[in-house]
Amino acid sequence: MEFRLSEDQIALRDGIRAFADGRVTNDQFLELENKGGFDRELWGELAEMGVFALRLPEDEGGVDLGMADAVIVFSELGRRLVPGPLAWSHLAAGLVEGAETGEAVVGGVDTEAQGPIMIEHLDFLDSLIVLYGDRVERLDAKAVKGEAIATPLDPLTPVHYVAELPKGDVIGDGELAAKLRLEGATLVSGFLLGIAEASQELATEYAKGREQFGRAIGGFQAIKHILADCFVRQEVARAAAYAAGATVDHPDAGDLLATVSGAKLNCGESAMKNCRACVQVHGGMGYTWEVVAHYYLKRTWVLENTFGTVDEHAEIVADRVEAAIG
């Protein structure tokens, strides 16, 4: 596969990056946290940028691009930790009216996931997509009753515990549910790639400016090794995420399940290790609320369990490898 970006993809990446860098700065994380982790105005601007309608056909009001392009977009959103149910609303385009235009904020839950039912951003949702083993349902989010978690792990991802889901309208079968799980895992892989990249950049910038013993700490060999490892992990994650996007677009190019699960694993591991390294490079300051490294680390913890846990994807990769070697 050719993983070098085309001129159009570079323009797409640069456009989303310019928007995200200007709209969601490090200084705004606390402001977004105080808003409950969601900003309706920002959501509308994302819709205008085509984030949700990216893969819809042009005759349906979309941009008519592919999953490879969506991965590029989501990696840029991940670099800035843009909050909200981005992946679910992107997947809902064409399934839930208003999702592609941002008029409807759509969240989701996968009932096949292990553990209790946890719904993110419930107070801000208009609709909810529910994935079952044999069907996909859409329901009014206002009909869902849940208990808010007082202190969510990620300050920008509010969570509700829901004991029971009401009955919704069936909008698809088990095949659609499986498709949405795969596509969701691919989008999240792109977001995790962005986190891996941003945390590496954050650590590098700090190491270049922080001085100790009369020189920047980035000049010390131990710090150089940490940052070099961060860069290598970031590029491994990039290859895995791009491969997943390309394989979703062209399933005959490889083993779709193994590629997507491999991307989720690689991108998750790269993001987690880079975030921890970022905290380490910041030293004692890295553990404080004022340094934004913790926002990246906490979002990574949340995303590790979205559209399949680490263990679930590891088992898929292991099974596919075992099957391939006979």
Short mmCIF file of C-alpha atoms in Angstrom, two decimals:
data_model
loop_
_atom_site.label_atom_id
_atom_site.label_comp_id
_atom_site.label_asym_id
_atom_site.label_seq_id
_atom_site.Cartn_x
_atom_site.Cartn_y
_atom_site.Cartn_z
CA MET A 1 0.00 0.00 0.00
CA GLU A 2 1.08 3.60 -0.63
CA PHE A 3 0.89 5.51 2.66
CA ARG A 4 2.31 8.82 1.46
CA LEU A 5 -0.41 11.46 1.46
CA SER A 6 -1.67 12.86 -1.82
CA GLU A 7 -1.72 16.62 -2.43
CA ASP A 8 -5.45 16.67 -1.66
CA GLN A 9 -4.91 14.76 1.59
CA ILE A 10 -2.14 17.13 2.63
CA ALA A 11 -4.46 20.06 1.98
CA LEU A 12 -7.20 18.33 3.99
CA ARG A 13 -4.80 17.68 6.87
CA ASP A 14 -3.47 21.24 6.85
CA GLY A 15 -6.95 22.73 6.77
CA ILE A 16 -8.20 20.71 9.73
CA ARG A 17 -4.95 21.35 11.63
CA ALA A 18 -5.19 25.11 11.12
CA PHE A 19 -8.78 25.10 12.34
CA ALA A 20 -8.12 22.87 15.37
CA ASP A 21 -4.94 24.70 16.39
CA GLY A 22 -6.73 28.02 16.32
CA ARG A 23 -10.00 26.84 17.85
CA VAL A 24 -8.93 24.45 20.62
CA THR A 25 -5.73 25.65 22.28
CA ASN A 26 -4.11 24.30 25.44
CA ASP A 27 -5.38 27.35 27.29
CA GLN A 28 -8.97 26.44 26.42
CA PHE A 29 -8.99 22.96 27.96
CA LEU A 30 -10.03 24.31 31.35
CA GLU A 31 -12.72 26.45 29.72
CA LEU A 32 -14.09 23.42 27.91
CA GLU A 33 -13.94 21.44 31.14
CA ASN A 34 -16.03 24.12 32.85
CA LYS A 35 -18.58 23.81 30.03
CA GLY A 36 -18.99 20.14 30.82
CA GLY A 37 -16.73 18.89 28.05
CA PHE A 38 -18.88 20.07 25.15
CA ASP A 39 -19.26 23.25 23.09
CA ARG A 40 -22.26 23.52 20.73
CA GLU A 41 -20.68 26.38 18.78
CA LEU A 42 -17.53 24.36 18.20
CA TRP A 43 -19.67 21.39 17.15
CA GLY A 44 -21.36 23.48 14.48
CA GLU A 45 -18.02 24.66 13.19
CA LEU A 46 -16.78 21.07 12.95
CA ALA A 47 -19.86 20.23 10.91
CA GLU A 48 -19.18 23.18 8.59
CA MET A 49 -15.65 21.81 8.10
CA GLY A 50 -17.23 18.57 6.89
CA VAL A 51 -16.03 16.37 9.74
CA PHE A 52 -19.29 14.44 10.04
CA ALA A 53 -20.31 14.40 6.36
CA LEU A 54 -16.83 13.49 5.15
CA ARG A 55 -17.73 10.02 3.81
CA LEU A 56 -21.29 10.74 2.66
CA PRO A 57 -21.87 10.88 -1.11
CA GLU A 58 -22.07 14.35 -2.60
CA ASP A 59 -25.70 13.86 -3.62
CA GLU A 60 -26.50 13.34 0.08
CA GLY A 61 -24.72 16.52 1.14
CA GLY A 62 -21.40 14.87 1.89
CA VAL A 63 -17.80 15.27 0.76
CA ASP A 64 -17.58 11.77 -0.75
CA LEU A 65 -14.16 10.91 0.68
CA GLY A 66 -13.00 7.63 2.22
CA MET A 67 -11.97 6.19 5.55
CA ALA A 68 -8.29 6.88 4.77
CA ASP A 69 -9.19 10.58 4.64
CA ALA A 70 -11.28 10.30 7.80
CA VAL A 71 -8.29 8.86 9.68
CA ILE A 72 -6.25 11.91 8.66
CA VAL A 73 -9.00 14.23 9.91
CA PHE A 74 -9.42 12.38 13.20
CA SER A 75 -5.68 12.38 13.85
CA GLU A 76 -5.75 16.18 13.65
CA LEU A 77 -8.73 16.33 16.01
CA GLY A 78 -6.80 14.05 18.36
CA ARG A 79 -3.80 16.38 18.33
CA ARG A 80 -6.01 19.04 19.91
CA LEU A 81 -8.19 16.71 22.02
CA VAL A 82 -11.34 18.10 20.41
CA PRO A 83 -14.16 16.99 22.74
CA GLY A 84 -17.51 15.41 22.00
CA PRO A 85 -18.90 12.17 20.53
CA LEU A 86 -16.98 12.72 17.30
CA ALA A 87 -16.71 9.12 16.12
CA TRP A 88 -20.36 8.27 16.83
CA SER A 89 -21.68 11.38 15.09
CA HIS A 90 -19.42 10.70 12.11
CA LEU A 91 -20.73 7.13 11.92
CA ALA A 92 -24.30 8.38 12.27
CA ALA A 93 -24.13 10.52 9.12
CA GLY A 94 -26.73 9.09 6.77
CA LEU A 95 -28.32 7.03 9.55
CA VAL A 96 -29.58 9.78 11.86
CA GLU A 97 -31.12 12.91 10.40
CA GLY A 98 -29.08 16.00 11.14
CA ALA A 99 -25.91 14.18 12.20
CA GLU A 100 -23.95 15.24 9.12
CA THR A 101 -24.87 18.92 9.55
CA GLY A 102 -24.21 19.03 13.28
CA GLU A 103 -27.85 19.80 14.04
CA ALA A 104 -28.13 16.47 15.84
CA VAL A 105 -25.41 15.45 18.28
CA VAL A 106 -25.29 11.66 18.20
CA GLY A 107 -23.66 9.42 20.76
CA GLY A 108 -23.54 5.69 20.99
CA VAL A 109 -23.11 2.59 23.06
CA ASP A 110 -22.05 -0.94 22.19
CA THR A 111 -23.96 -3.51 24.23
CA GLU A 112 -21.41 -6.16 23.26
CA ALA A 113 -18.79 -4.32 25.32
CA GLN A 114 -17.78 -5.77 28.67
CA GLY A 115 -18.98 -4.14 31.89
CA PRO A 116 -21.86 -1.79 32.74
CA ILE A 117 -23.51 0.53 30.22
CA MET A 118 -21.65 3.85 30.22
CA ILE A 119 -22.73 6.68 27.90
CA GLU A 120 -20.52 9.67 27.18
CA HIS A 121 -21.85 13.25 26.82
CA LEU A 122 -25.42 12.10 27.52
CA ASP A 123 -26.66 15.53 28.63
CA PHE A 124 -25.70 16.99 25.24
CA LEU A 125 -26.99 14.22 22.97
CA ASP A 126 -30.02 14.41 20.71
CA SER A 127 -29.91 10.80 19.54
CA LEU A 128 -28.22 7.60 20.57
CA ILE A 129 -27.08 4.71 18.38
CA VAL A 130 -27.09 1.35 20.14
CA LEU A 131 -25.13 -1.58 18.72
CA TYR A 132 -26.43 -5.06 19.52
CA GLY A 133 -25.15 -8.36 18.24
CA ASP A 134 -27.96 -8.72 15.69
CA ARG A 135 -29.14 -5.15 15.06
CA VAL A 136 -28.61 -1.41 15.36
CA GLU A 137 -31.15 0.80 17.11
CA ARG A 138 -31.64 4.54 17.20
CA LEU A 139 -33.36 6.14 20.15
CA ASP A 140 -34.08 9.55 21.61
CA ALA A 141 -31.29 10.38 24.01
CA LYS A 142 -33.71 12.32 26.23
CA ALA A 143 -35.49 9.05 26.96
CA VAL A 144 -32.34 7.55 28.47
CA LYS A 145 -32.10 7.88 32.24
CA GLY A 146 -28.69 7.65 33.81
CA GLU A 147 -26.63 8.59 36.81
CA ALA A 148 -23.86 11.09 36.13
CA ILE A 149 -20.39 10.13 37.32
CA ALA A 150 -19.41 13.01 39.58
CA THR A 151 -15.73 12.93 38.69
CA PRO A 152 -15.15 11.35 35.26
CA LEU A 153 -11.71 10.02 34.45
CA ASP A 154 -11.36 12.46 31.56
CA PRO A 155 -12.52 15.98 32.51
CA LEU A 156 -13.54 16.55 28.88
CA THR A 157 -15.59 13.33 28.63
CA PRO A 158 -18.59 13.38 31.00
CA VAL A 159 -20.04 9.93 31.61
CA HIS A 160 -23.40 8.56 32.78
CA TYR A 161 -24.04 5.10 34.14
CA VAL A 162 -27.23 3.65 32.66
CA ALA A 163 -28.90 0.63 34.22
CA GLU A 164 -31.24 -0.10 31.30
CA LEU A 165 -31.76 1.17 27.76
CA PRO A 166 -35.25 1.87 26.41
CA LYS A 167 -36.44 0.28 23.18
CA GLY A 168 -35.39 2.13 20.04
CA ASP A 169 -36.10 2.05 16.32
CA VAL A 170 -34.23 -0.66 14.43
CA ILE A 171 -32.16 0.98 11.66
CA GLY A 172 -29.86 -1.88 10.71
CA ASP A 173 -28.97 -5.53 11.15
CA GLY A 174 -26.04 -7.34 12.72
CA GLU A 175 -23.94 -6.77 9.61
CA LEU A 176 -24.30 -3.00 10.01
CA ALA A 177 -23.46 -3.28 13.72
CA ALA A 178 -20.23 -5.14 12.90
CA LYS A 179 -19.39 -2.59 10.20
CA LEU A 180 -19.88 0.34 12.59
CA ARG A 181 -17.67 -1.34 15.20
CA LEU A 182 -14.85 -1.73 12.70
CA GLU A 183 -15.20 1.80 11.36
CA GLY A 184 -15.43 3.22 14.88
CA ALA A 185 -12.24 1.43 15.92
CA THR A 186 -10.51 2.86 12.86
CA LEU A 187 -11.60 6.42 13.63
CA VAL A 188 -10.49 6.08 17.25
CA SER A 189 -7.13 4.75 16.06
CA GLY A 190 -6.70 7.96 14.09
CA PHE A 191 -7.58 10.03 17.15
CA LEU A 192 -5.06 8.09 19.25
CA LEU A 193 -2.42 8.70 16.58
CA GLY A 194 -3.03 12.42 17.03
CA ILE A 195 -2.63 12.10 20.79
CA ALA A 196 0.66 10.21 20.34
CA GLU A 197 1.91 12.97 18.05
CA ALA A 198 0.77 15.85 20.25
CA SER A 199 2.20 14.41 23.47
CA GLN A 200 5.54 13.84 21.73
CA GLU A 201 5.53 17.45 20.50
CA LEU A 202 4.57 18.75 23.93
CA ALA A 203 7.42 16.84 25.58
CA THR A 204 9.91 17.93 22.92
CA GLU A 205 9.01 21.61 23.22
CA TYR A 206 9.34 21.47 26.99
CA ALA A 207 12.71 19.68 26.76
CA LYS A 208 14.02 22.36 24.40
CA GLY A 209 13.05 25.20 26.72
CA ARG A 210 13.58 23.77 30.22
CA GLU A 211 17.13 24.34 31.44
CA GLN A 212 19.02 22.41 34.11
CA PHE A 213 22.70 22.73 34.99
CA GLY A 214 23.01 25.55 32.50
CA ARG A 215 21.64 23.74 29.43
CA ALA A 216 18.34 22.61 27.96
CA ILE A 217 17.34 19.20 29.31
CA GLY A 218 16.70 18.08 25.73
CA GLY A 219 20.47 17.95 25.32
CA PHE A 220 20.83 15.21 27.93
CA GLN A 221 21.18 11.74 26.47
CA ALA A 222 18.52 10.19 28.72
CA ILE A 223 15.92 12.74 27.53
CA LYS A 224 17.02 12.33 23.92
CA HIS A 225 16.35 8.59 24.14
CA ILE A 226 12.88 9.15 25.62
CA LEU A 227 11.95 11.60 22.88
CA ALA A 228 13.40 9.42 20.13
CA ASP A 229 11.35 6.48 21.36
CA CYS A 230 8.26 8.71 21.35
CA PHE A 231 8.86 9.63 17.72
CA VAL A 232 9.37 6.02 16.66
CA ARG A 233 6.14 4.94 18.39
CA GLN A 234 4.30 7.82 16.74
CA GLU A 235 5.42 6.75 13.26
CA VAL A 236 4.54 3.10 13.91
CA ALA A 237 1.08 4.26 14.97
CA ARG A 238 0.80 6.38 11.83
CA ALA A 239 1.53 3.41 9.58
CA ALA A 240 -0.98 1.25 11.46
CA ALA A 241 -3.74 3.89 11.39
CA TYR A 242 -3.23 4.69 7.71
CA ALA A 243 -3.23 0.96 6.89
CA ALA A 244 -6.53 0.51 8.72
CA GLY A 245 -8.14 3.41 6.86
CA ALA A 246 -6.91 2.17 3.50
CA THR A 247 -8.05 -1.39 4.21
CA VAL A 248 -11.54 -0.25 5.21
CA ASP A 249 -11.72 1.51 1.83
CA HIS A 250 -10.27 -1.52 0.01
CA PRO A 251 -11.06 -4.69 2.02
CA ASP A 252 -9.47 -6.90 -0.61
CA ALA A 253 -6.06 -5.31 0.11
CA GLY A 254 -5.55 -7.26 3.32
CA ASP A 255 -7.05 -8.84 6.41
CA LEU A 256 -9.55 -6.19 7.50
CA LEU A 257 -10.12 -7.49 11.04
CA ALA A 258 -6.42 -7.95 11.77
CA THR A 259 -5.49 -4.57 10.28
CA VAL A 260 -8.11 -2.59 12.22
CA SER A 261 -7.45 -4.41 15.49
CA GLY A 262 -3.71 -4.00 14.95
CA ALA A 263 -4.20 -0.27 14.46
CA LYS A 264 -6.27 0.05 17.62
CA LEU A 265 -3.57 -1.82 19.57
CA ASN A 266 -0.59 0.03 18.09
CA CYS A 267 -2.15 3.49 18.27
CA GLY A 268 -3.39 2.90 21.82
CA GLU A 269 0.00 1.70 23.00
CA SER A 270 1.82 4.55 21.26
CA ALA A 271 -0.51 7.16 22.73
CA MET A 272 -0.32 5.71 26.24
CA LYS A 273 3.47 5.40 26.29
CA ASN A 274 4.00 8.82 24.73
CA CYS A 275 1.63 10.45 27.23
CA ARG A 276 3.46 8.84 30.13
CA ALA A 277 6.79 9.90 28.67
CA CYS A 278 5.44 13.44 28.32
CA VAL A 279 4.59 13.50 32.02
CA GLN A 280 8.04 12.11 32.85
CA VAL A 281 9.88 14.71 30.76
CA HIS A 282 7.99 17.47 32.55
CA GLY A 283 9.27 16.09 35.86
CA GLY A 284 7.40 17.09 39.01
CA MET A 285 5.41 19.67 37.04
CA GLY A 286 4.07 16.88 34.84
CA TYR A 287 1.77 15.68 37.62
CA THR A 288 0.13 19.05 38.17
CA TRP A 289 -3.24 20.16 36.79
CA GLU A 290 -1.68 23.21 35.13
CA VAL A 291 0.40 21.12 32.72
CA VAL A 292 -1.94 19.81 30.02
CA ALA A 293 -0.20 16.42 29.72
CA HIS A 294 -2.82 14.85 32.00
CA TYR A 295 -5.63 15.70 29.58
CA TYR A 296 -3.96 13.64 26.85
CA LEU A 297 -3.23 10.74 29.20
CA LYS A 298 -6.78 10.61 30.51
CA ARG A 299 -8.38 10.75 27.06
CA THR A 300 -6.13 7.86 26.04
CA TRP A 301 -7.36 5.80 28.98
CA VAL A 302 -10.94 6.45 27.88
CA LEU A 303 -10.31 5.61 24.22
CA GLU A 304 -8.49 2.40 25.11
CA ASN A 305 -11.90 0.94 25.95
CA THR A 306 -13.87 2.46 23.07
CA PHE A 307 -14.94 0.22 20.17
CA GLY A 308 -13.24 -2.75 21.74
CA THR A 309 -10.82 -3.09 24.63
CA VAL A 310 -7.11 -3.73 24.32
CA ASP A 311 -7.61 -7.38 25.30
CA GLU A 312 -10.40 -7.87 22.76
CA HIS A 313 -8.36 -6.50 19.89
CA ALA A 314 -5.28 -8.43 21.00
CA GLU A 315 -7.31 -11.64 20.86
CA ILE A 316 -8.55 -10.79 17.37
CA VAL A 317 -5.00 -10.19 16.13
CA ALA A 318 -3.79 -13.41 17.76
CA ASP A 319 -6.63 -15.43 16.24
CA ARG A 320 -6.04 -14.00 12.77
CA VAL A 321 -2.31 -14.65 12.95
CA GLU A 322 -2.92 -18.21 14.13
CA ALA A 323 -5.38 -18.77 11.28
CA ALA A 324 -2.93 -17.35 8.74
CA ILE A 325 -0.08 -19.66 9.75
CA GLY A 326 -2.37 -22.68 9.89
#
